[in-house]
Coordinates of C-alpha atoms in Angstrom, one line a residue:
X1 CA 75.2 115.8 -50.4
X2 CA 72.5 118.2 -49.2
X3 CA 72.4 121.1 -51.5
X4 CA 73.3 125.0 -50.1
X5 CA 71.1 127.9 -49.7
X6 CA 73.1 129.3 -52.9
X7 CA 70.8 127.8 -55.4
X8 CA 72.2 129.5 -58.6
X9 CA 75.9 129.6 -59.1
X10 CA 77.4 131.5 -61.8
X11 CA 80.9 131.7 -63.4
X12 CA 81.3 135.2 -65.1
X13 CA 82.8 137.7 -66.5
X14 CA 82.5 140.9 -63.8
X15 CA 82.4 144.0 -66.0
X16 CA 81.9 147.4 -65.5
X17 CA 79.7 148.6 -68.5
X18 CA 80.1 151.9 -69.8
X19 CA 77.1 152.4 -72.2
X20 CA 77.6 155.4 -74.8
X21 CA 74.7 156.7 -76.9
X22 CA 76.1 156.9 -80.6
X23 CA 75.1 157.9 -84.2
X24 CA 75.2 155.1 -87.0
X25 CA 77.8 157.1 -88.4
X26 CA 79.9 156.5 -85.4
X27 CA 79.7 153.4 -85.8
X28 CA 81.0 153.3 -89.4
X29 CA 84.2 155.7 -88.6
X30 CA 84.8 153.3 -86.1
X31 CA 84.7 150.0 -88.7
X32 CA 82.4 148.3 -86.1
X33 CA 80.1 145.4 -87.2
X34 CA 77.3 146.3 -85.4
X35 CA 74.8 144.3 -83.0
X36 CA 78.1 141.9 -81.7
X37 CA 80.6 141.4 -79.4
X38 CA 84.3 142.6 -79.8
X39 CA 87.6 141.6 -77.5
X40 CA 89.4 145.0 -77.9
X41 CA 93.1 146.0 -76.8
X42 CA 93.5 148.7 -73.8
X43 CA 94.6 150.8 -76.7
X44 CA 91.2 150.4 -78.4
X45 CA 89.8 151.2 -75.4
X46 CA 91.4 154.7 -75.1
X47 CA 90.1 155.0 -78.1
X48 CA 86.3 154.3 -77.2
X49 CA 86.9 156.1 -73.8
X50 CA 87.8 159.6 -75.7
X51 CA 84.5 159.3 -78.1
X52 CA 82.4 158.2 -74.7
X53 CA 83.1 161.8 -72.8
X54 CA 81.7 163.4 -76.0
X55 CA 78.8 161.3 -76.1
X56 CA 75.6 160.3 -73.3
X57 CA 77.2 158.1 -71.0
X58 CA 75.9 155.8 -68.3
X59 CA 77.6 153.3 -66.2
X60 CA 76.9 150.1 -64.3
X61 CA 77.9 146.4 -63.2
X62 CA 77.8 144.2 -66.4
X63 CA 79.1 141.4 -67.8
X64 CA 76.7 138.3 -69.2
X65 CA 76.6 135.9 -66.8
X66 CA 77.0 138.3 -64.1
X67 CA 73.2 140.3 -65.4
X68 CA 71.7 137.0 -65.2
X69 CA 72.8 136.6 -61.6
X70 CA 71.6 139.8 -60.5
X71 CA 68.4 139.7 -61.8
X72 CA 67.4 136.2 -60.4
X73 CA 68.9 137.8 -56.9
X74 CA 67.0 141.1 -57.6
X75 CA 63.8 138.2 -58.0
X76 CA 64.3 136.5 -54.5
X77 CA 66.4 133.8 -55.6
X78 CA 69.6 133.2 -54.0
X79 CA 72.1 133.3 -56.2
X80 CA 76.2 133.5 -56.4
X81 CA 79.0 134.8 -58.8
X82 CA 81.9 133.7 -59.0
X83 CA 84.5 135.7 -61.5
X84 CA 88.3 138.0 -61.0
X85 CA 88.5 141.3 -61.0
X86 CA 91.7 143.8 -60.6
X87 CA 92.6 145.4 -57.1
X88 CA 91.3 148.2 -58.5
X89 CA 88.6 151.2 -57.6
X90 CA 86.1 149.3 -60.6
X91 CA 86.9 146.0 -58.8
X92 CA 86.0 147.9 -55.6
X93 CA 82.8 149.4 -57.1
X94 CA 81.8 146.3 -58.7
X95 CA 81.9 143.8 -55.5
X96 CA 79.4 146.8 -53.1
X97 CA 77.5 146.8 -55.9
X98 CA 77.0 143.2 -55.8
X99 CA 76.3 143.2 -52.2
X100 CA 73.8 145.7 -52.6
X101 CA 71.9 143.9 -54.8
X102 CA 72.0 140.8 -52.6
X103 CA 74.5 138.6 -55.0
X104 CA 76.9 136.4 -52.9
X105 CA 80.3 137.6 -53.8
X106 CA 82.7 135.0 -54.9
X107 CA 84.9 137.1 -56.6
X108 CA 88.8 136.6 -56.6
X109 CA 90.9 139.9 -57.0
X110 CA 94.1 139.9 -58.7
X111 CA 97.4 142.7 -58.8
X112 CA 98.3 141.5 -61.9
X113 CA 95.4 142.9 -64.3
X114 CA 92.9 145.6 -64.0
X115 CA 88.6 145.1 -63.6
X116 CA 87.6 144.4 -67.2
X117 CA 85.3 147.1 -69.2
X118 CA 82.8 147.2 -72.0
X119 CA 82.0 150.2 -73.8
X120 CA 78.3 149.6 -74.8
X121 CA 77.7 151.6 -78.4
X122 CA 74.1 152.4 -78.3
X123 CA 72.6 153.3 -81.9
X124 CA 68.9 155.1 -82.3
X125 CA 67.4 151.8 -83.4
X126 CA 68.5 150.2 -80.4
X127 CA 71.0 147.8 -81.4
X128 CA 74.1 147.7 -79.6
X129 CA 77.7 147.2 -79.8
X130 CA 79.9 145.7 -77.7
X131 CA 83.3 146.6 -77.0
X132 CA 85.1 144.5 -74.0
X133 CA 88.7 144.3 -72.8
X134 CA 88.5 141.5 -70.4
X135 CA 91.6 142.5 -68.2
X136 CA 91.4 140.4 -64.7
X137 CA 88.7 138.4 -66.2
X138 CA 91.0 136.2 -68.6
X139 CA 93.0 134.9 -65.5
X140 CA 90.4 133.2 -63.9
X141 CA 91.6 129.4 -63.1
X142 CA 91.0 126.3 -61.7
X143 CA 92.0 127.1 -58.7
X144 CA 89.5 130.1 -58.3
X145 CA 86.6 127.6 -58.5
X146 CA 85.0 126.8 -54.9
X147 CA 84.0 123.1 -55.3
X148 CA 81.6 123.4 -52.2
X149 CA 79.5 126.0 -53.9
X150 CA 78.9 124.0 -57.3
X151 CA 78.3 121.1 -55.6
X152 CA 76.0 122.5 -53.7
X153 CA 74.3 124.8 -56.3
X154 CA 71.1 123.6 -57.8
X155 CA 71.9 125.1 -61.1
X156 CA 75.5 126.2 -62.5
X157 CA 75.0 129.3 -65.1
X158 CA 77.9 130.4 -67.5
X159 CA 78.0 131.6 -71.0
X160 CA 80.0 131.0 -74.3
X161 CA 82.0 134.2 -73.3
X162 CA 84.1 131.7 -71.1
X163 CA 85.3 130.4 -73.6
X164 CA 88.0 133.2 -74.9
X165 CA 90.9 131.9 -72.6
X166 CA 92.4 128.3 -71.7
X167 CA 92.4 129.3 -68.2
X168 CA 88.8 130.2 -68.0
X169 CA 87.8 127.0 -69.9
X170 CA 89.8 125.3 -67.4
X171 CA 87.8 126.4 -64.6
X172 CA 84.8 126.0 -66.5
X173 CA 85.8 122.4 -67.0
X174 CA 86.5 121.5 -63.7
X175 CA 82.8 123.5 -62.1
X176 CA 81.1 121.3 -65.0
X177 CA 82.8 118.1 -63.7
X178 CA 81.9 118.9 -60.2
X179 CA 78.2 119.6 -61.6
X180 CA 78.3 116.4 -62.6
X181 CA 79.3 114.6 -59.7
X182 CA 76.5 116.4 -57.6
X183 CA 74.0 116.6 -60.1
X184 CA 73.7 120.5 -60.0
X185 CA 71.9 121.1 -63.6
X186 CA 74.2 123.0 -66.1
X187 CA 72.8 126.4 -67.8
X188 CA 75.1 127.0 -70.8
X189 CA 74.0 130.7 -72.9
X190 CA 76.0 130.8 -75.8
X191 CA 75.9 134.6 -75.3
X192 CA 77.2 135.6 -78.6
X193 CA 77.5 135.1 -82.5
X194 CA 81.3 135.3 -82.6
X195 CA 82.0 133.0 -79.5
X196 CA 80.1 130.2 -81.8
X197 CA 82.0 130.9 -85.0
X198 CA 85.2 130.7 -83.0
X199 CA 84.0 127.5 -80.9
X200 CA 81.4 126.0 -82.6
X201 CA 83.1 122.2 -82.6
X202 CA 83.6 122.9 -78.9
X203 CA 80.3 124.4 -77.7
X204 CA 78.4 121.3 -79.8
X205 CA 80.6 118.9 -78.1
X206 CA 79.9 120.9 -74.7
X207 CA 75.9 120.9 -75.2
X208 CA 76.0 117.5 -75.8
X209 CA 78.4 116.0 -73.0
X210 CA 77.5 118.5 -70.2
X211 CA 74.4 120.9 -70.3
X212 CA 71.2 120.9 -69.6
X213 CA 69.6 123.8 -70.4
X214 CA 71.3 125.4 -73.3
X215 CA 70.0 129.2 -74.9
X216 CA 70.7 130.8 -78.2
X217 CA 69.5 133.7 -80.4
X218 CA 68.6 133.4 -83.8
X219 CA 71.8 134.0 -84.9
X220 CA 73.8 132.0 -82.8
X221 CA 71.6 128.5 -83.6
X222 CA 72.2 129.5 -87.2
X223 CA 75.9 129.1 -87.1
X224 CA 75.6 126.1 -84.5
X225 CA 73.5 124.2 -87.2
X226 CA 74.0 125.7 -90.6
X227 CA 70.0 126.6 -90.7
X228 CA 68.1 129.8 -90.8
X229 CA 65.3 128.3 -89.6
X230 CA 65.1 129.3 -85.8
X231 CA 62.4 126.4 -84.8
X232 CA 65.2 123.3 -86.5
X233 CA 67.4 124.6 -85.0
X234 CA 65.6 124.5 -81.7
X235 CA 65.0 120.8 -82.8
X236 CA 68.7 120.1 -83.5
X237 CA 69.7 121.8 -80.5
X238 CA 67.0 119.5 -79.0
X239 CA 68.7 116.5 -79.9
X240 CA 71.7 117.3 -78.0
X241 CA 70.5 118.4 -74.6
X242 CA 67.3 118.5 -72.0
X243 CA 66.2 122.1 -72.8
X244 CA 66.6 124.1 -75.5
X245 CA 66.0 127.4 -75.9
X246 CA 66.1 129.4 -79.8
X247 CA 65.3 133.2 -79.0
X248 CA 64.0 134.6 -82.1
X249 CA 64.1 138.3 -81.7
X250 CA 60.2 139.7 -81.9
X251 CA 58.5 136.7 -82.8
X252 CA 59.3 134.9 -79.5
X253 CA 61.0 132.2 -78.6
X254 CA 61.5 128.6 -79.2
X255 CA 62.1 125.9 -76.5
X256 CA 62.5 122.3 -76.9
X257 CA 62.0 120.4 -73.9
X258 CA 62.7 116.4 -73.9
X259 CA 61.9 116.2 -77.6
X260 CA 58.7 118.4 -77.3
X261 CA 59.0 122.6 -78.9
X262 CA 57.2 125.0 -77.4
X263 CA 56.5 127.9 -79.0
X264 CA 56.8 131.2 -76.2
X265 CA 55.1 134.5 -77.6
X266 CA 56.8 137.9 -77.3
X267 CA 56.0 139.8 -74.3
X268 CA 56.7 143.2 -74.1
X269 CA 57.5 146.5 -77.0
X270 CA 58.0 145.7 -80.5
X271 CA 60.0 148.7 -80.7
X272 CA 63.0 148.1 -77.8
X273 CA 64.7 151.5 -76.1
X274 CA 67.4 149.0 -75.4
X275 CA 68.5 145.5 -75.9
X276 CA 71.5 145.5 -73.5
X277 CA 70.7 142.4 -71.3
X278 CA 67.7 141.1 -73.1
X279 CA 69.3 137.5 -73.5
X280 CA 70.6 137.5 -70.1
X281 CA 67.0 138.3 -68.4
X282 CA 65.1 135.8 -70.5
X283 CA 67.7 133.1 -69.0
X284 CA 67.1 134.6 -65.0
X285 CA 63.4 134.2 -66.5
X286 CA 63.9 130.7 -67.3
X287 CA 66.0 129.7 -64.3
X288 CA 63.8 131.6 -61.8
X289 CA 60.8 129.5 -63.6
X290 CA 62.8 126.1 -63.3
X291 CA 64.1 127.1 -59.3
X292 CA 60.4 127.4 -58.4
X293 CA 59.3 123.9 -60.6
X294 CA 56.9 125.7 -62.9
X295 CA 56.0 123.6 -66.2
X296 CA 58.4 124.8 -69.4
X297 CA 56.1 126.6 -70.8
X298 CA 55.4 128.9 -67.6
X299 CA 59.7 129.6 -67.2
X300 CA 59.5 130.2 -71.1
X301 CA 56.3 133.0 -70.3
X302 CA 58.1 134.4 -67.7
X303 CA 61.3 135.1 -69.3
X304 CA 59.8 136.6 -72.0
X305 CA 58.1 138.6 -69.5
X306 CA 61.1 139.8 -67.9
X307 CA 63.1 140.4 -71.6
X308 CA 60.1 142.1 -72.9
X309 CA 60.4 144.7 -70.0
X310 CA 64.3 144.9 -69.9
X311 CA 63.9 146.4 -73.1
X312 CA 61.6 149.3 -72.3
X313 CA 64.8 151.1 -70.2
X314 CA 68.5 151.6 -70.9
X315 CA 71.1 149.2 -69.3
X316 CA 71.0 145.4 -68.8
X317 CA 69.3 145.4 -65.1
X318 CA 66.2 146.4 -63.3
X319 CA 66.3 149.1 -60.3
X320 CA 65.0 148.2 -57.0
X321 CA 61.8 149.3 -57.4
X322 CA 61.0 147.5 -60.6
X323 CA 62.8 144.5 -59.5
X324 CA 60.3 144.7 -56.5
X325 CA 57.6 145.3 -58.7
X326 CA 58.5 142.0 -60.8
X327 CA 58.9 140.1 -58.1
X328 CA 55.7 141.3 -56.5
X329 CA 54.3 140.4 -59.8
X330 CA 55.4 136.9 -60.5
X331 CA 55.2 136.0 -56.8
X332 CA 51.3 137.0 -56.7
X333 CA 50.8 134.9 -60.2
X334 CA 49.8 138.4 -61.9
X335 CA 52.0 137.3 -64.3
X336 CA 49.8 135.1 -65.8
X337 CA 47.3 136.9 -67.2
X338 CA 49.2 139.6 -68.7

């Protein structure tokens, strides 16, 4: 079948992200392992909520998946997301905030659970904790996938975060399947340390049966392959699927590509003001690259563009006038000679 105007279609996790700037100390009364990922109760979220209104707070749309979306629609590529959220004033919030950033709204609302959350902890040196109680988010199903808009999709995004209930690896199952069928390519981010050390059987089994473009960090690749060498485990990972990518923090990335590792050089600060988002822009990078058929190396350039200056602000996405001034940017080529 022809494929639809809705070239990227992603199945997320919508979450309202409330980031809090802390102390390290914070972080240690809270018994927090910082830089990762947490599923917390509603009463741990009290909990965070009470420290929040003593802290700087900001708030915005989040969720992985969901960041990655936005910033390819924020970069003039169409793009939809597909996710539940509670009939709720966050659910509410969430879906006009999609629409003013130009995301095509597949969300499914629910009475049964409220929007999902993640209380961001900020530290000084920039790394950040993540506390998320998924609410509506861990009832999406099957039967919330639209078959139409995977099969028409040129590229299907969604992240190891899927992964945290049978219902939303259902769904994911049955959008990969129809991927397959209409040979929309499959953009798998494994998103987070934990995710792999619960799933790690799965998500090899996963790469190598159904993606095609497949991301990690540093730290991820080393507990998918047992190394701590970022560049074999790009190699390994390269054995298993088309494209893969090994982010390696400030020296860069790695992405093998049919067998063949490029090495992609940092772009941006080597001191970050925030690395909310970072992993999620450098795979809108990437896909924007792939949607407009540059060569691997180009897509792996300009995500690291896009990471490097995601980092230089607080908060996982761009406002409109940078997002304008990226686009403007990449559109002219004036990307390439930064």
């Amino acid at each position: 079948m022809d494929k639809m105007q809705h070239m990227v279609y992603g199945i997320g996790n919508p979450l309202i992200d409330i980031i809090v700037s802390v102390e390290e100390q914070d972080i240690i009364d809270l018994g927090i392992h910082k830089g990762t990922m947490a599923l917390i109760s509603s009463q741990r979220m009290e909990e965070l909520l009470q420290l929040s209104k003593q802290r700087k707070t900001t708030y915005s749309c989040g969720g992985s998946c969901p960041n990655t979306i936005i910033a390819l629609a924020s970069l003039g590529v169409p793009a939809t997301l597909a996710g539940k959220i509670g009939n709720d004033e966050n659910g509410t919030i969430y879906r006009e905030r999609l629409v003013s950033l130009g995301v095509q709204d597949e969300l499914v609302a629910t009475d049964k659970e409220m929007t999902g959350s993640t209380v961001i902890l900020s530290t000084p040196d920039s790394e950040r904790s993540m506390n998320t109680f998924l609410g509506a988010n861990r009832l999406y199903e099957e039967a919330d996938v639209c078959e139409s808009t995977v099969a028409g999709a040129d590229f299907f995004h969604f992240t190891g975060y899927m992964w945290d209930t049978q219902s939303q690896q259902g769904a994911i199952r049955k959008a990969l399947s129809i991927a397959k069928q209409h040979n929309t390519i499959v953009s798998f981010d494994l998103a987070d340390p934990f995710a792999v050390g619960r799933y790690r059987e799965p998500f090899l089994s996963l790469i190598k049966e159904s993606c095609d473009i497949v991301y990690a960090n540093r730290e991820e690749a080393r507990i998918l392959f047992d190394n701590y060498d970022p560049y074999e485990c790009c190699r390994s990972m390269g054995k298993l699927c088309r494209t893969a990518i090994v982010k390696n923090g400030k020296k860069g990335s790695f992405i093998c590509h049919e067998g063949t590792i490029t090495a992609i050089p940092v772009k941006g600060p080597v001191v970050p003001v925030d690395t909310t988002g970072a992993g999620d822009v450098y795979a809108a990078g990437f896909l924007y690259g792939r949607y407009h058929h540059l060569s691997i190396q180009d897509c792996g350039i300009i995500a690291s563009i896009l990471a490097g200056e995601i980092i230089t602000q607080r908060g996982a996405q761009f406002s409109k006038e940078k997002a304008q001034e990226l686009r403007n940017l990449l559109e002219s080529g004036a990307w390439r000679s930064l």
